[in-house]
């Protein structure tokens, strides 16, 4: 099978397309034939070595969708031929096939394409975990999604609609803002325009945000604290550096800065989140948007693209 392999940490050029023998599932594992693979920013951090040591060579990638090819002994929930999406795997997702444990595999409804299935794992788990588990969002609350045009942002708009929040979303491009509007945000703002957060305060009649889902905290955390309502919560989802804040901004508001990482979420929380995502997929409320499809051999180009401004939904690879 074809697979992308990493032999050393580095830039996108360390992603090498290679031929590997087809792996065999151990008891409790299954072999999934992958039809689409999701690209996440975290894949680039792992490739660069920012997430700690790895045994080389390895196949990167967490998210994908496909068809169960072979279920090993002791696999109870799935059988060969079933459509599934992966949220993690044993052998890595940038490949034609992946070995997975049963808890890494979830049913993919017929109403979703494989490319949409490859956009579910990291983004939709992050959106639901952020809004429900960390923010403890209540119906009617004002939500600012600071970076709503990418994989997590679109998932967050759709999840927030299910939770009946008042959604404000930002993007740095017209195309991104159009996407957020189509997804059902009440108002969209340009995070590159001067004064856009003053505009947000006007739109909320001076109340501010009950919740901010923050995709780039190193740029925005200090500003987020100033536009929070009383008892507001900033959920730090993404950050690529350090930032200076005024702690006083949290005091009179009784405000919280809450970090999160789905990597260290408990198995029980993740099972609950996947159950909720399954319900959202079944009702049609959750429908990933695919912005770009590339071939597996273009993994390096996908890594460059996902780190550039101008996000529009999800980038996927087709093996
Ligand atoms: P993505 O698809 O690349 O989207 C990035 C988003 O950030 C886009 O909406 C982009 O908007 C926006 N952005 C760019 N500059 C911004 C700014 N100055 N202010 C606010 N937003 C800005 O990435 P993603 O998959 O949605 O992930 C978003 C971030 O969350 C990444 O840093 C990722 O590593 C992190 N993440 C964390 C977890 C966790 O467990 N904590 C899980 C998943 C993802 P424009 O391109 O329109 O400017």
Coordinates of C-alpha atoms and ligand atoms in Angstrom, one line a residue:
X1 CA 0.0 0.0 0.0
X2 CA 1.0 3.6 -0.5
X3 CA 1.8 5.6 2.7
X4 CA 3.4 8.9 3.6
X5 CA 6.4 8.2 5.9
X6 CA 8.4 10.6 8.1
X7 CA 12.0 9.5 8.8
X8 CA 13.1 12.7 10.6
X9 CA 11.4 15.8 11.9
X10 CA 11.5 18.9 9.7
X11 CA 9.6 20.9 7.1
X12 CA 6.9 19.6 4.7
X13 CA 9.7 18.0 2.6
X14 CA 10.2 15.2 5.1
X15 CA 6.8 13.7 4.1
X16 CA 7.8 10.9 1.7
X17 CA 5.5 8.7 -0.3
X18 CA 6.5 5.1 0.0
X19 CA 5.2 1.5 -0.7
X20 CA 4.6 -0.6 2.5
X21 CA 3.3 -4.1 3.0
X22 CA -0.4 -4.3 3.9
X23 CA -0.6 -4.5 7.7
X24 CA -2.6 -7.3 9.5
X25 CA -5.0 -6.5 12.2
X26 CA -4.2 -8.0 15.7
X27 CA -7.1 -9.1 17.9
X28 CA -9.4 -6.2 18.6
X29 CA -8.1 -4.2 15.6
X30 CA -9.4 -3.7 12.1
X31 CA -8.0 -2.8 8.7
X32 CA -9.7 0.1 7.1
X33 CA -9.4 1.0 3.4
X34 CA -9.1 4.8 3.4
X35 CA -11.0 6.9 0.9
X36 CA -10.1 10.3 2.3
X37 CA -7.7 11.7 4.9
X38 CA -8.1 14.9 6.9
X39 CA -5.3 17.4 7.3
X40 CA -5.1 19.1 10.7
X41 CA -2.6 21.8 11.8
X42 CA -1.5 19.4 14.6
X43 CA -0.1 17.0 11.9
X44 CA 2.3 19.8 11.0
X45 CA 3.4 20.3 14.6
X46 CA 4.0 16.6 15.0
X47 CA 6.0 16.5 11.7
X48 CA 8.1 19.4 12.9
X49 CA 8.9 17.6 16.2
X50 CA 6.9 20.1 18.5
X51 CA 4.9 17.3 20.1
X52 CA 7.9 15.4 21.5
X53 CA 9.9 12.3 20.4
X54 CA 8.6 9.6 18.0
X55 CA 9.9 6.3 16.8
X56 CA 11.0 6.8 13.1
X57 CA 9.9 6.1 10.5
X58 CA 6.1 6.7 11.1
X59 CA 3.0 7.5 9.2
X60 CA 1.4 10.8 10.3
X61 CA -2.3 11.7 10.4
X62 CA -5.2 11.3 12.8
X63 CA -8.4 11.7 10.8
X64 CA -9.7 9.6 7.8
X65 CA -12.8 7.8 6.4
X66 CA -13.2 4.7 4.5
X67 CA -14.5 1.1 4.5
X68 CA -13.7 -1.7 6.9
X69 CA -11.6 -4.2 4.9
X70 CA -11.0 -6.8 7.5
X71 CA -12.1 -7.0 11.2
X72 CA -9.7 -8.9 13.5
X73 CA -10.9 -11.4 16.1
X74 CA -12.7 -9.8 19.1
X75 CA -14.0 -6.9 17.0
X76 CA -17.6 -6.6 18.0
X77 CA -19.0 -3.3 16.7
X78 CA -18.0 -3.4 13.0
X79 CA -17.7 -5.8 10.1
X80 CA -16.1 -5.8 6.7
X81 CA -17.8 -3.5 4.2
X82 CA -19.1 -0.9 6.7
X83 CA -18.5 2.8 6.1
X84 CA -16.6 4.4 9.0
X85 CA -14.6 7.5 10.0
X86 CA -11.5 7.3 12.1
X87 CA -10.5 9.5 15.1
X88 CA -7.0 8.3 15.5
X89 CA -5.5 5.0 14.4
X90 CA -2.7 2.5 15.3
X91 CA -0.7 2.8 12.1
X92 CA -1.3 6.5 10.9
X93 CA -3.9 7.9 8.5
X94 CA -1.8 9.3 5.6
X95 CA -2.0 5.9 3.7
X96 CA -4.3 3.7 1.6
X97 CA -5.1 1.5 4.6
X98 CA -4.9 2.0 8.4
X99 CA -5.0 -0.4 11.3
X100 CA -7.4 0.9 14.0
X101 CA -8.6 -0.2 17.4
X102 CA -12.4 -0.4 17.8
X103 CA -12.6 2.7 20.0
X104 CA -10.9 4.7 17.2
X105 CA -13.6 3.9 14.6
X106 CA -17.1 5.4 14.3
X107 CA -20.0 4.7 11.9
X108 CA -20.2 7.1 8.9
X109 CA -23.8 7.6 7.8
X110 CA -24.6 7.1 4.1
X111 CA -25.7 10.8 3.9
X112 CA -22.0 11.9 4.3
X113 CA -19.2 11.5 1.7
X114 CA -15.9 10.0 2.6
X115 CA -14.3 13.4 2.3
X116 CA -16.8 14.8 4.9
X117 CA -16.0 11.8 7.1
X118 CA -12.3 12.6 7.0
X119 CA -13.2 16.1 8.3
X120 CA -15.0 14.9 11.5
X121 CA -12.4 13.5 14.0
X122 CA -10.3 16.4 15.3
X123 CA -12.5 19.4 14.3
X124 CA -15.9 18.2 15.5
X125 CA -14.5 16.6 18.7
X126 CA -12.7 19.9 19.4
X127 CA -15.8 22.0 18.7
X128 CA -18.1 19.9 20.9
X129 CA -15.6 19.4 23.7
X130 CA -14.9 23.2 23.7
X131 CA -18.5 24.3 23.8
X132 CA -20.0 21.6 26.0
X133 CA -17.3 20.3 28.2
X134 CA -15.1 23.4 28.7
X135 CA -17.4 26.4 28.1
X136 CA -20.6 24.7 29.5
X137 CA -22.5 26.7 27.0
X138 CA -26.2 27.6 27.7
X139 CA -28.9 28.3 25.1
X140 CA -29.1 32.0 24.2
X141 CA -25.5 32.8 25.2
X142 CA -23.4 35.0 22.9
X143 CA -20.5 33.1 21.3
X144 CA -17.6 34.7 19.4
X145 CA -15.7 32.1 17.3
X146 CA -12.4 33.8 16.8
X147 CA -11.3 32.0 13.6
X148 CA -14.6 30.4 12.3
X149 CA -13.6 29.7 8.7
X150 CA -11.4 26.6 9.2
X151 CA -11.9 23.0 10.2
X152 CA -12.7 23.6 13.8
X153 CA -14.5 27.0 13.2
X154 CA -17.0 25.5 10.8
X155 CA -17.6 22.6 13.1
X156 CA -18.1 25.1 16.0
X157 CA -20.7 27.1 14.0
X158 CA -22.7 24.0 13.3
X159 CA -22.4 22.7 16.9
X160 CA -23.3 26.1 18.3
X161 CA -26.5 26.2 16.2
X162 CA -27.5 22.9 17.8
X163 CA -26.8 24.4 21.2
X164 CA -28.9 27.5 20.3
X165 CA -26.2 30.0 20.9
X166 CA -26.0 33.5 19.3
X167 CA -23.1 33.0 16.9
X168 CA -20.6 35.7 15.9
X169 CA -17.7 34.4 13.7
X170 CA -14.5 35.9 12.3
X171 CA -12.4 35.3 9.2
X172 CA -9.7 37.3 7.4
X173 CA -11.2 36.8 3.9
X174 CA -14.4 37.6 2.1
X175 CA -14.7 33.9 1.1
X176 CA -14.2 32.7 4.7
X177 CA -16.8 35.2 5.9
X178 CA -19.3 34.1 3.2
X179 CA -18.8 30.5 4.5
X180 CA -19.4 31.4 8.1
X181 CA -22.6 33.4 7.1
X182 CA -23.9 30.4 5.1
X183 CA -23.3 28.1 8.1
X184 CA -25.7 30.2 10.1
X185 CA -23.7 32.8 12.1
X186 CA -25.7 35.8 13.2
X187 CA -22.9 38.3 12.3
X188 CA -19.5 37.9 10.7
X189 CA -16.4 40.1 11.3
X190 CA -13.0 40.5 9.7
X191 CA -10.2 39.7 12.2
X192 CA -7.8 41.7 10.1
X193 CA -9.9 44.9 10.0
X194 CA -9.0 47.7 12.5
X195 CA -11.7 48.1 15.2
X196 CA -13.6 44.8 14.5
X197 CA -13.9 44.1 18.2
X198 CA -15.4 47.5 18.8
X199 CA -17.9 46.6 16.1
X200 CA -18.6 43.3 17.9
X201 CA -19.3 45.2 21.1
X202 CA -21.7 47.5 19.2
X203 CA -23.5 44.5 17.7
X204 CA -24.0 42.9 21.2
X205 CA -25.2 46.3 22.5
X206 CA -22.2 46.6 24.8
X207 CA -22.8 43.2 26.5
X208 CA -19.8 41.3 24.9
X209 CA -19.2 37.6 24.6
X210 CA -20.3 35.0 27.1
X211 CA -18.0 32.6 25.3
X212 CA -15.0 33.1 23.0
X213 CA -13.6 30.0 21.2
X214 CA -10.1 31.2 20.4
X215 CA -8.1 29.7 17.5
X216 CA -5.1 32.0 17.8
X217 CA -4.7 32.9 21.5
X218 CA -1.1 34.3 21.1
X219 CA -2.7 37.1 18.9
X220 CA -6.0 37.6 20.6
X221 CA -6.1 36.5 24.3
X222 CA -5.4 40.0 25.6
X223 CA -8.2 41.5 23.4
X224 CA -10.6 38.6 24.1
X225 CA -10.5 39.4 27.9
X226 CA -11.6 43.0 27.1
X227 CA -14.7 42.0 25.1
X228 CA -16.0 39.4 27.6
X229 CA -19.4 39.7 29.4
X230 CA -19.6 39.1 33.1
X231 CA -18.8 35.5 33.9
X232 CA -17.5 35.1 30.3
X233 CA -15.2 32.2 29.4
X234 CA -12.4 32.2 26.8
X235 CA -11.7 28.7 25.6
X236 CA -8.1 28.5 24.3
X237 CA -8.2 26.0 21.4
X238 CA -5.2 27.2 19.3
X239 CA -2.1 29.2 20.2
X240 CA 1.2 29.5 18.4
X241 CA 3.3 31.6 20.8
X242 CA 3.2 33.8 23.9
X243 CA 1.0 36.8 24.6
X244 CA 0.7 39.6 27.1
X245 CA -2.6 40.0 29.0
X246 CA -3.9 42.3 31.7
X247 CA -5.1 40.0 34.4
X248 CA -7.3 42.9 35.8
X249 CA -9.6 42.3 32.8
X250 CA -10.7 39.0 34.3
X251 CA -11.4 40.4 37.8
X252 CA -14.5 42.6 37.7
X253 CA -16.0 40.2 35.1
X254 CA -15.4 37.1 37.1
X255 CA -14.0 35.8 33.9
X256 CA -12.3 32.5 33.1
X257 CA -9.5 31.5 30.7
X258 CA -10.0 27.8 30.0
X259 CA -7.5 25.8 28.1
X260 CA -8.3 22.5 26.4
X261 CA -6.6 19.7 24.4
X262 CA -8.5 16.8 22.9
X263 CA -5.2 14.8 23.1
X264 CA -5.5 14.7 26.9
X265 CA -9.3 14.4 27.1
X266 CA -10.5 11.3 29.0
X267 CA -11.8 8.2 27.2
X268 CA -15.2 8.7 28.8
X269 CA -15.5 12.3 27.6
X270 CA -14.4 11.3 24.1
X271 CA -17.0 8.5 24.0
X272 CA -19.7 11.0 25.0
X273 CA -18.5 13.5 22.4
X274 CA -18.6 10.9 19.6
X275 CA -22.1 9.8 20.7
X276 CA -23.3 13.5 20.4
X277 CA -21.5 13.9 17.0
X278 CA -23.3 10.7 15.8
X279 CA -26.6 12.2 16.7
X280 CA -25.7 15.5 14.9
X281 CA -24.7 13.6 11.8
X282 CA -27.9 11.5 11.8
X283 CA -30.1 14.7 12.1
X284 CA -28.1 16.4 9.3
X285 CA -27.1 19.3 11.6
X286 CA -23.4 18.5 11.3
X287 CA -22.1 18.5 7.7
X288 CA -18.4 19.2 7.2
X289 CA -17.4 21.6 4.4
X290 CA -14.5 20.5 2.2
X291 CA -12.4 23.4 0.8
X292 CA -9.7 21.4 -1.1
X293 CA -9.0 17.9 -2.2
X294 CA -5.4 16.8 -3.0
X295 CA -3.8 13.4 -3.7
X296 CA -1.9 11.6 -1.1
X297 CA 1.4 12.4 -2.9
X298 CA 0.6 16.1 -2.4
X299 CA 0.8 15.8 1.4
X300 CA 3.7 18.3 1.6
X301 CA 1.6 20.9 -0.3
X302 CA -1.4 20.3 2.0
X303 CA 0.9 20.9 5.1
X304 CA 1.9 24.3 3.5
X305 CA -1.7 25.2 2.7
X306 CA -3.1 24.4 6.2
X307 CA -0.7 26.8 7.8
X308 CA -1.5 29.7 5.5
X309 CA -4.2 32.4 6.0
X310 CA -7.4 32.1 3.9
X311 CA -8.9 29.0 5.5
X312 CA -12.1 27.6 3.9
X313 CA -13.4 24.5 5.7
X314 CA -11.2 21.4 5.5
X315 CA -8.3 20.2 3.3
X316 CA -8.4 16.4 2.6
X317 CA -6.0 14.0 0.8
X318 CA -7.4 11.3 -1.5
X319 CA -5.2 8.1 -1.2
Ligands
LIG1 P1 -7.5 25.9 10.1 O1 -8.5 25.1 9.4 O2 -6.2 26.1 9.5 O3 -8.2 27.3 10.5 C1 -7.5 28.3 11.1 C2 -8.5 29.4 11.5 O4 -7.8 30.4 12.3 C3 -9.1 30.1 10.3 O5 -10.5 30.4 10.6 C4 -8.3 31.4 10.2 O6 -9.0 32.4 9.6 C5 -8.2 31.7 11.7 N1 -7.2 32.8 12.0 C6 -6.1 33.1 11.3 N2 -5.6 34.3 11.8 C7 -6.4 34.6 12.9 C8 -6.5 35.7 13.8 N3 -5.5 36.7 13.8 N4 -7.5 35.8 14.7 C9 -8.4 34.8 14.7 N5 -8.5 33.7 13.9 C10 -7.5 33.7 13.0 O7 -7.3 25.2 11.6 P2 -8.3 24.4 12.5 O8 -8.2 23.0 12.2 O9 -9.6 25.1 12.5 O10 -7.6 24.7 14.0 C11 -7.5 26.0 14.5 C12 -6.5 26.0 15.6 O11 -6.9 25.2 16.7 C13 -5.1 25.5 15.2 O12 -4.1 26.3 15.8 C14 -5.1 24.1 15.7 O13 -3.7 23.6 16.0 C15 -5.9 24.3 17.0 N6 -6.5 23.0 17.5 C16 -6.4 22.7 18.8 C17 -7.1 21.6 19.3 C18 -7.1 21.4 20.8 O14 -7.4 20.2 21.2 N7 -6.7 22.4 21.6 C19 -7.8 20.8 18.5 C20 -7.9 21.1 17.1 C21 -7.2 22.3 16.6 P3 -8.6 33.0 8.1 O15 -7.7 32.0 7.5 O16 -9.9 33.3 7.5 O17 -7.8 34.3 8.5

